[in-house]
PDB file of C-alpha atoms and ligand atoms in Angstrom:
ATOM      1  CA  UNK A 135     -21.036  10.173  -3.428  1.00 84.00           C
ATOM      2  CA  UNK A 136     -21.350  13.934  -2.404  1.00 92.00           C
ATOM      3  CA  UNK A 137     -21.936  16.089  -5.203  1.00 93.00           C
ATOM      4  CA  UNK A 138     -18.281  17.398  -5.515  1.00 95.00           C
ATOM      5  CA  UNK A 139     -16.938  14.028  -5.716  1.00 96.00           C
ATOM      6  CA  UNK A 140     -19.111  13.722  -9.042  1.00 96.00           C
ATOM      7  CA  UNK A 141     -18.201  16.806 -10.494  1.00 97.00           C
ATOM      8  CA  UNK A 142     -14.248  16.071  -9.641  1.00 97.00           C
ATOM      9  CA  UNK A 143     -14.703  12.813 -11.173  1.00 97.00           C
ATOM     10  CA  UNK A 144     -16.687  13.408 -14.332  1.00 98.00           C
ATOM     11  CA  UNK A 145     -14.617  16.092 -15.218  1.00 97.00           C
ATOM     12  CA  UNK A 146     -11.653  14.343 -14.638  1.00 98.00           C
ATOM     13  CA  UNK A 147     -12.683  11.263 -16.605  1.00 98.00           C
ATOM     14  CA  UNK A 148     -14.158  13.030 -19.346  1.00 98.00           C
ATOM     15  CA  UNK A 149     -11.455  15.867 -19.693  1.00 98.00           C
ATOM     16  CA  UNK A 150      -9.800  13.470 -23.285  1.00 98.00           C
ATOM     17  CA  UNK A 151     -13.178  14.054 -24.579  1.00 98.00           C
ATOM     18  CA  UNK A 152     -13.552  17.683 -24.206  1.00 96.00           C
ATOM     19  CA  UNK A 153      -9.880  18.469 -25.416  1.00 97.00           C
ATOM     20  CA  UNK A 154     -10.059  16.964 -28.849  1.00 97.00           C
ATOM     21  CA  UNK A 155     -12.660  19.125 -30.451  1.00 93.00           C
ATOM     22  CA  UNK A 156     -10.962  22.072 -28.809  1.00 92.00           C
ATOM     23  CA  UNK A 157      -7.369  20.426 -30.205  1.00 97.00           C
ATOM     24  CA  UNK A 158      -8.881  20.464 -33.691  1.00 97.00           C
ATOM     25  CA  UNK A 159     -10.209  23.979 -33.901  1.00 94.00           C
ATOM     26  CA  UNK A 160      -6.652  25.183 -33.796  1.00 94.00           C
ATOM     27  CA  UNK A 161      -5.103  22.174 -35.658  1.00 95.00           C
ATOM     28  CA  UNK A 162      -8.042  22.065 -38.252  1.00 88.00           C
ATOM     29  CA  UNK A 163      -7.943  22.447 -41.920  1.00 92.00           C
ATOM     30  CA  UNK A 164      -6.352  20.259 -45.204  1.00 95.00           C
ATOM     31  CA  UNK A 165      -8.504  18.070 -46.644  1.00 97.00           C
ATOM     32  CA  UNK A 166     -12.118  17.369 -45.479  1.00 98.00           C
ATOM     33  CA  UNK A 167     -12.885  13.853 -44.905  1.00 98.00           C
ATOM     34  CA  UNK A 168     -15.963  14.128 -47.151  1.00 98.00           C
ATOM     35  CA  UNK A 169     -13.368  14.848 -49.803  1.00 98.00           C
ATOM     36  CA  UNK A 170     -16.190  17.826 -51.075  1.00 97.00           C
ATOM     37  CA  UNK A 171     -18.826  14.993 -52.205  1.00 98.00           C
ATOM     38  CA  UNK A 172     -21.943  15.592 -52.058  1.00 98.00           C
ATOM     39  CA  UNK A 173     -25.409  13.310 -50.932  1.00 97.00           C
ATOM     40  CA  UNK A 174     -28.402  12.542 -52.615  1.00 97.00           C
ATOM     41  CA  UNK A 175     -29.741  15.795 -51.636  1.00 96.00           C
ATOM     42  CA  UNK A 176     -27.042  17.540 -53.107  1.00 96.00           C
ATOM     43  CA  UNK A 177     -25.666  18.691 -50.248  1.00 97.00           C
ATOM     44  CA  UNK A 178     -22.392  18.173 -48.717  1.00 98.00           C
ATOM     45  CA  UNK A 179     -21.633  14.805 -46.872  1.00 98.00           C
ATOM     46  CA  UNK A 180     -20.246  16.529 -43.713  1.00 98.00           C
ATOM     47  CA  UNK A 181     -18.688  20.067 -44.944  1.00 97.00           C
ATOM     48  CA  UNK A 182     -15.191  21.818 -45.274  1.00 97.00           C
ATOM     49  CA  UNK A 183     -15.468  21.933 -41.174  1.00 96.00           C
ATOM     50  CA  UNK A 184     -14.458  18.407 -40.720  1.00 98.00           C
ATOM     51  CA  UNK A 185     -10.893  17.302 -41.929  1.00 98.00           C
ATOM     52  CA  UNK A 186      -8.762  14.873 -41.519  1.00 98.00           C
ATOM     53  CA  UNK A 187      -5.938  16.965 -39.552  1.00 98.00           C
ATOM     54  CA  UNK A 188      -8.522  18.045 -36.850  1.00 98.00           C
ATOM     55  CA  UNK A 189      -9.678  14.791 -36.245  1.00 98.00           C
ATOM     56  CA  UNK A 190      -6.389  12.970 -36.023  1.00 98.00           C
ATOM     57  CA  UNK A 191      -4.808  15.795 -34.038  1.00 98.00           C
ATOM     58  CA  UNK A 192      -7.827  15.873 -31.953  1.00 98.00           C
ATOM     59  CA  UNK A 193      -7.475  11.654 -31.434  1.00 98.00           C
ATOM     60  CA  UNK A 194      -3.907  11.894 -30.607  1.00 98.00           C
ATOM     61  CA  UNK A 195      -4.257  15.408 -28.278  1.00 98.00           C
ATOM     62  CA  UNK A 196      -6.895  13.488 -26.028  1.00 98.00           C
ATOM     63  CA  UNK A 197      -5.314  10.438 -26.076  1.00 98.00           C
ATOM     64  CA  UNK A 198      -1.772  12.190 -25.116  1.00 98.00           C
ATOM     65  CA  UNK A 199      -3.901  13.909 -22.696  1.00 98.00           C
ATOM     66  CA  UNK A 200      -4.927  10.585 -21.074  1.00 98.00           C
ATOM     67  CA  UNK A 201      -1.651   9.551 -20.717  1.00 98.00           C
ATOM     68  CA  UNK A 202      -1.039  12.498 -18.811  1.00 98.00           C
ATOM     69  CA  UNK A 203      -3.669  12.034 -16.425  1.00 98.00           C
ATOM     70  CA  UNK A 204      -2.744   8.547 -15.630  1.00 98.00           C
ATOM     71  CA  UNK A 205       0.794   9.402 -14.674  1.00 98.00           C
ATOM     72  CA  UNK A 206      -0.981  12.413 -11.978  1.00 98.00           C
ATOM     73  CA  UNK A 207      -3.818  10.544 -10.833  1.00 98.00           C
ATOM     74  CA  UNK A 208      -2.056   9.409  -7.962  1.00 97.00           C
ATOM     75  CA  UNK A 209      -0.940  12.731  -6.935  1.00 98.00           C
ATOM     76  CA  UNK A 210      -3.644  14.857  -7.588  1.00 98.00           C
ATOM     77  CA  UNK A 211      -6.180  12.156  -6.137  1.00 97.00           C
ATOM     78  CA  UNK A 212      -4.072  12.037  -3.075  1.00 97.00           C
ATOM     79  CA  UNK A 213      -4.340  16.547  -2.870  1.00 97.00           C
ATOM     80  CA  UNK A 214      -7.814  16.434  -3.663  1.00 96.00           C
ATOM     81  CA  UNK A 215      -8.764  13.391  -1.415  1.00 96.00           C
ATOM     82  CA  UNK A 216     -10.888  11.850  -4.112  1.00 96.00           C
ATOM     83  CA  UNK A 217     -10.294   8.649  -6.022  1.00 96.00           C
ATOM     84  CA  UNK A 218     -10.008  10.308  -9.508  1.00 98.00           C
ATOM     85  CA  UNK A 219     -10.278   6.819 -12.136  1.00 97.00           C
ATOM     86  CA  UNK A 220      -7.473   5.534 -14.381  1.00 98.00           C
ATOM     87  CA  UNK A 221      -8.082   5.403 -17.990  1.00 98.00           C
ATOM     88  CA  UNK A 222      -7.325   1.331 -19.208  1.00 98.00           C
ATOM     89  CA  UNK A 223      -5.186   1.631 -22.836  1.00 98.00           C
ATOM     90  CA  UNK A 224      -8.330   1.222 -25.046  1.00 98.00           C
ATOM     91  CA  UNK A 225     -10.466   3.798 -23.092  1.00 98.00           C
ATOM     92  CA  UNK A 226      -7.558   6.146 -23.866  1.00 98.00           C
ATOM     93  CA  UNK A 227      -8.462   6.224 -27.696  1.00 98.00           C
ATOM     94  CA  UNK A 228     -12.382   5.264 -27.158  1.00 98.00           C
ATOM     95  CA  UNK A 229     -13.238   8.587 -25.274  1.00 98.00           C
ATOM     96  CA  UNK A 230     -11.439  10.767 -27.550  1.00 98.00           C
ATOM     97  CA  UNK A 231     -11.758   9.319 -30.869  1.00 98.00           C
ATOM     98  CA  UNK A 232     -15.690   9.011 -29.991  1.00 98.00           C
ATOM     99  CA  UNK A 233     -16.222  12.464 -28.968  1.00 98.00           C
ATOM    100  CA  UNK A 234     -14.788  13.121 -32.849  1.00 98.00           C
ATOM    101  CA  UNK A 235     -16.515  10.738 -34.430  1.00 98.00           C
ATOM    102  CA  UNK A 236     -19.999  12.670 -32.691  1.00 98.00           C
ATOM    103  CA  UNK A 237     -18.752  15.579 -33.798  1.00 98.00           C
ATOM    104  CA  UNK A 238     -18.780  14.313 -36.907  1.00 98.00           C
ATOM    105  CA  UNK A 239     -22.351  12.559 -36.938  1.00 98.00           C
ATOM    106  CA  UNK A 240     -23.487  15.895 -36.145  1.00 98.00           C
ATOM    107  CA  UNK A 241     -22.157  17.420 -38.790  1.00 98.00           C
ATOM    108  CA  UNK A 242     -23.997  14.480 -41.383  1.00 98.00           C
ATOM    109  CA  UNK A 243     -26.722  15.226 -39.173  1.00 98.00           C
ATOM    110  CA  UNK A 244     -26.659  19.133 -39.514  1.00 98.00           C
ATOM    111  CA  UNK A 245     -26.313  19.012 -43.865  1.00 98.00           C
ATOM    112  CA  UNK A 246     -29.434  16.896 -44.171  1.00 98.00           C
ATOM    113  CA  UNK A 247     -31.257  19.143 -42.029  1.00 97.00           C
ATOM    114  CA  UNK A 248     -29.979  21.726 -44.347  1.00 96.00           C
ATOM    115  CA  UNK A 249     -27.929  23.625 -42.573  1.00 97.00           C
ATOM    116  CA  UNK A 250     -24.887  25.161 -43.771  1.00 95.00           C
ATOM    117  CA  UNK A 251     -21.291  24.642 -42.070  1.00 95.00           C
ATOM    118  CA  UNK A 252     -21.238  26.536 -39.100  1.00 93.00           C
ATOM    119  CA  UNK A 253     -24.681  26.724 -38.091  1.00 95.00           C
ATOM    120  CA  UNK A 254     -26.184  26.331 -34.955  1.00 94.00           C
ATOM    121  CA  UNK A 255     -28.165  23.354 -33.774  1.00 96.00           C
ATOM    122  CA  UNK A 256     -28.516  23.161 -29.989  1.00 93.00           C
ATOM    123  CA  UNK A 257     -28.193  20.337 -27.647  1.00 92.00           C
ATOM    124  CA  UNK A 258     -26.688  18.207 -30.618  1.00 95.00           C
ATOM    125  CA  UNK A 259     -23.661  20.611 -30.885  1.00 93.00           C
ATOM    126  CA  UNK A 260     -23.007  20.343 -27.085  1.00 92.00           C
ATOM    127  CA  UNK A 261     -23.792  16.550 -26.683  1.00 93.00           C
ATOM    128  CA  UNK A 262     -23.100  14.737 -29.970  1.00 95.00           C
ATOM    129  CA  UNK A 263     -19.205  14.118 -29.121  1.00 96.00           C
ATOM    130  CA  UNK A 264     -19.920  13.265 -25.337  1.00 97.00           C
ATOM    131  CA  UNK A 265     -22.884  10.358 -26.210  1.00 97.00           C
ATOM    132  CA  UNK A 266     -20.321   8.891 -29.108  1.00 98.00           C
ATOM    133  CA  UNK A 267     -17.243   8.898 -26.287  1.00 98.00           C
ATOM    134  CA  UNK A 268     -19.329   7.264 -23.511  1.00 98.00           C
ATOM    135  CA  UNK A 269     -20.758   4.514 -26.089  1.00 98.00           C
ATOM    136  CA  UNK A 270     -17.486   3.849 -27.541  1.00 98.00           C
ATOM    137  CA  UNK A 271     -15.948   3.640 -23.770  1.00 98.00           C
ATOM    138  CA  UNK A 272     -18.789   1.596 -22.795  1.00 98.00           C
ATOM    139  CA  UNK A 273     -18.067  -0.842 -25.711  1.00 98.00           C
ATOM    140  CA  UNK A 274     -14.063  -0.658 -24.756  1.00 98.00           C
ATOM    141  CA  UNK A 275     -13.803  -1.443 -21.308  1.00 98.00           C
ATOM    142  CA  UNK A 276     -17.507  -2.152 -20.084  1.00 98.00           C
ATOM    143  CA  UNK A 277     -16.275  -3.146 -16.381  1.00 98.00           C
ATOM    144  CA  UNK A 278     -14.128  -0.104 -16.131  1.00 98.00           C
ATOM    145  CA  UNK A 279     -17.342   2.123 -17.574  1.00 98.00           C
ATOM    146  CA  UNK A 280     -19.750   0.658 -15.099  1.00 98.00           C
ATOM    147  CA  UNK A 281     -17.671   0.991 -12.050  1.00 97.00           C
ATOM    148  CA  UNK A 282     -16.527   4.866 -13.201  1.00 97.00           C
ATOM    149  CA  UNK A 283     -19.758   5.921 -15.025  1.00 97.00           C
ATOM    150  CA  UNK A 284     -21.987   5.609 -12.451  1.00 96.00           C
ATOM    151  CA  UNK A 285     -25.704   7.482 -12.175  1.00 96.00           C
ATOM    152  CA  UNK A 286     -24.469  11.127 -10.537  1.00 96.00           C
ATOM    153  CA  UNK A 287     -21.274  10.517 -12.445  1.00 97.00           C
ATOM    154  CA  UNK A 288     -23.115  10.256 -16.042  1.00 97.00           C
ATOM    155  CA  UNK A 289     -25.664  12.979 -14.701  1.00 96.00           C
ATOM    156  CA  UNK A 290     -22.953  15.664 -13.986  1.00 97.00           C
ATOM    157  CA  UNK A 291     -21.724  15.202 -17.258  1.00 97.00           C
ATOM    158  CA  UNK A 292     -24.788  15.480 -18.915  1.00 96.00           C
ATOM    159  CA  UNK A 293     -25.119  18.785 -17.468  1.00 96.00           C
ATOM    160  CA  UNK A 294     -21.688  20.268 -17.019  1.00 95.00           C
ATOM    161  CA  UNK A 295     -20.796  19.522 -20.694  1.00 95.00           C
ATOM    162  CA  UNK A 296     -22.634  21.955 -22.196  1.00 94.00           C
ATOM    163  CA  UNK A 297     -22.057  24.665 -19.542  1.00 94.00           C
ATOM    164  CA  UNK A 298     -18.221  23.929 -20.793  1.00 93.00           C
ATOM    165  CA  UNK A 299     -18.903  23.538 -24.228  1.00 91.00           C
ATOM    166  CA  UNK A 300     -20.549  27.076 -24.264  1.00 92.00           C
ATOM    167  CA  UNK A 301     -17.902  28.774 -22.304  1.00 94.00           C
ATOM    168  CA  UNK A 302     -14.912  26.744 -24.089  1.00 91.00           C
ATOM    169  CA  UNK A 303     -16.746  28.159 -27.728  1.00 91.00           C
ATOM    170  CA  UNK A 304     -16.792  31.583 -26.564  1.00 94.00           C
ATOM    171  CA  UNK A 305     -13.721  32.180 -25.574  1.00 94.00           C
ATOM    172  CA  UNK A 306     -12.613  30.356 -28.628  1.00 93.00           C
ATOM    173  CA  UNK A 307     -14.681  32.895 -30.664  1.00 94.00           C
ATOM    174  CA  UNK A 308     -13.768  36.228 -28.670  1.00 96.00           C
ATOM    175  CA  UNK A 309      -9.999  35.392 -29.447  1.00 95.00           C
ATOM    176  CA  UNK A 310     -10.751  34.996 -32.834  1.00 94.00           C
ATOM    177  CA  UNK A 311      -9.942  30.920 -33.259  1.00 93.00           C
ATOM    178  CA  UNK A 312     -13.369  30.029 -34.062  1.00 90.00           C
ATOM    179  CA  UNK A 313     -15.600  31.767 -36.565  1.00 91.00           C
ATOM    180  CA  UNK A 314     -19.260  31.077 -34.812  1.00 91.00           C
ATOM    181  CA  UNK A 315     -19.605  31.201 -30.653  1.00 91.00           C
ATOM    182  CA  UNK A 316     -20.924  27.647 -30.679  1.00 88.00           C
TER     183      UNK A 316
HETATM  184  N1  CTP B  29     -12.382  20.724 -37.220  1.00 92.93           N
HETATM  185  C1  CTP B  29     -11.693  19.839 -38.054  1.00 92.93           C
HETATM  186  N2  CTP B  29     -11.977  18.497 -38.020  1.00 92.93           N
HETATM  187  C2  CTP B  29     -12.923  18.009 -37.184  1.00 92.93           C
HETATM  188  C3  CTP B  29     -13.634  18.898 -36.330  1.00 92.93           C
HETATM  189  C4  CTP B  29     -13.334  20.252 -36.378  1.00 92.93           C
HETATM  190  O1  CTP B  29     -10.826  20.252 -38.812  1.00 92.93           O
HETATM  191  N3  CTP B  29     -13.167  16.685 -37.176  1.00 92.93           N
HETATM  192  C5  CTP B  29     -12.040  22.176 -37.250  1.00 92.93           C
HETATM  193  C6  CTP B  29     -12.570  22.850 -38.516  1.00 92.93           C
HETATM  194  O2  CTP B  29     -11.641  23.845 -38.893  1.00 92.93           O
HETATM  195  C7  CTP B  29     -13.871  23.476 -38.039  1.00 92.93           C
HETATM  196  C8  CTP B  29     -13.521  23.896 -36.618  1.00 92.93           C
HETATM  197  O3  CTP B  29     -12.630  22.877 -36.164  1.00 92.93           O
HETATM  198  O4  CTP B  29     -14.294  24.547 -38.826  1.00 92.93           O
HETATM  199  C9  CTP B  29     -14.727  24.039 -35.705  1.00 92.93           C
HETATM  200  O5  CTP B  29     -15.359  22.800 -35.512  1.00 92.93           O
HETATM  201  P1  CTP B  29     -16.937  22.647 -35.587  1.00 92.93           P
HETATM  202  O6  CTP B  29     -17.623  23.749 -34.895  1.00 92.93           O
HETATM  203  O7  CTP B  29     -17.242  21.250 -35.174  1.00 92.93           O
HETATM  204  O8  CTP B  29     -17.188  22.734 -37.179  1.00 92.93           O
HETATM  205  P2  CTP B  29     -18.007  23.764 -38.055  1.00 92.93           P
HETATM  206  O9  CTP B  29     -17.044  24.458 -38.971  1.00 92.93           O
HETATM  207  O10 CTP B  29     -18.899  24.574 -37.204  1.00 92.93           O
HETATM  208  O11 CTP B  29     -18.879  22.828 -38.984  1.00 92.93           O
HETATM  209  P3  CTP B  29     -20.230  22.033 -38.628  1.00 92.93           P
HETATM  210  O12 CTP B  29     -21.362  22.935 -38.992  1.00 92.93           O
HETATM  211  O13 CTP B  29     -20.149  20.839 -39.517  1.00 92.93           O
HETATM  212  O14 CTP B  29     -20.188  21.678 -37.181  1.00 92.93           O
HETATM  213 MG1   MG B  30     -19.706  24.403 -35.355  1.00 92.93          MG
END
């Protein structure tokens, strides 16, 4: 596989699981799913920055998204002249509901290390969704995983993610939709 193929193709493939934390930035706010309790350090569980209208937007926007990509993959794979994949029903809701439910192990992860909603913690902010979405893939549709994730597949994303997640965050921040650039 030539290295365009494997940026096409993990782009492509992971595309439901960079659109939902971007879906709940602008869809984001109501009740948080920590419901404002606290843990035994007395900090909050996850924070006011994770509710339960940006994650179920964010779900259903990558999983609509998915749908979407099915329906072109024939066409665009045909313009492009690679064999973009086809997301099986379950992957459809693994990749996108993972790459919240990182998000949001982050977050649990970012309070105990005492820091305050919004703060920065690289590497985990830019790969905590995409490690949940590839386990929870892996676990719902392991064939289709191996055959689509393979080595300079799962390497590309590894390294385009946060590239994307750093540019996606910035522009989020410069038009005012996000209060921190990360
Ligand atoms: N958001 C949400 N629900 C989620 C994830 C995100 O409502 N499950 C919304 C919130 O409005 C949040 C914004 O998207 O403030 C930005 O997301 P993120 O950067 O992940 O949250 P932070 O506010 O930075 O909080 P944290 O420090 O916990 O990451
Ligand atoms: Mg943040």
């Amino acid at each position: 596989m030539n290295a365009v193929t494997a940026v096409l193709i993990a782009f492509w493939t992971m595309l439901p699981a960079y659109v939902p934390n971007n879906a709940a930035v602008l869809a984001g706010g109501g009740r948080p799913i920590d419901g404002g309790r606290t843990w035994r350090d007395g900090k909050r569980l996850l924070g006011d920055g994770k509710t339960w209208r940006g994650t179920l937007v964010g779900t259903l926007a990558g999983a609509a998204l998915a749908l979407v990509l099915n329906a072109t993959a024939p066409a665009v794979s045909g313009a492009l002249g690679v064999s973009l994949p086809r997301f099986p029903p379950a992957v459809m809701l693994a990749l996108p509901f993972g790459a919240m439910l990182g998000d949001i192990l982050a977050s649990f992860i970012k309070r105990r290390s005492g820091r305050e909603r919004g703060a920065a913690f690289p590497l985990l902010d830019q790969l905590d969704f995409v490690v949940v979405a590839l386990a929870l893939a892996a676990v719902a549709a392991p064939g289709w995983f191996r055959d689509t994730f393979t080595l300079p597949v799962v390497l590309v994303v590894l390294v385009l993610t946060p590239v994307l997640h750093v540019l996606t965050n910035g522009v989020a921040y410069l038009l005012g939709l996000k209060d921190e650039p990360w």
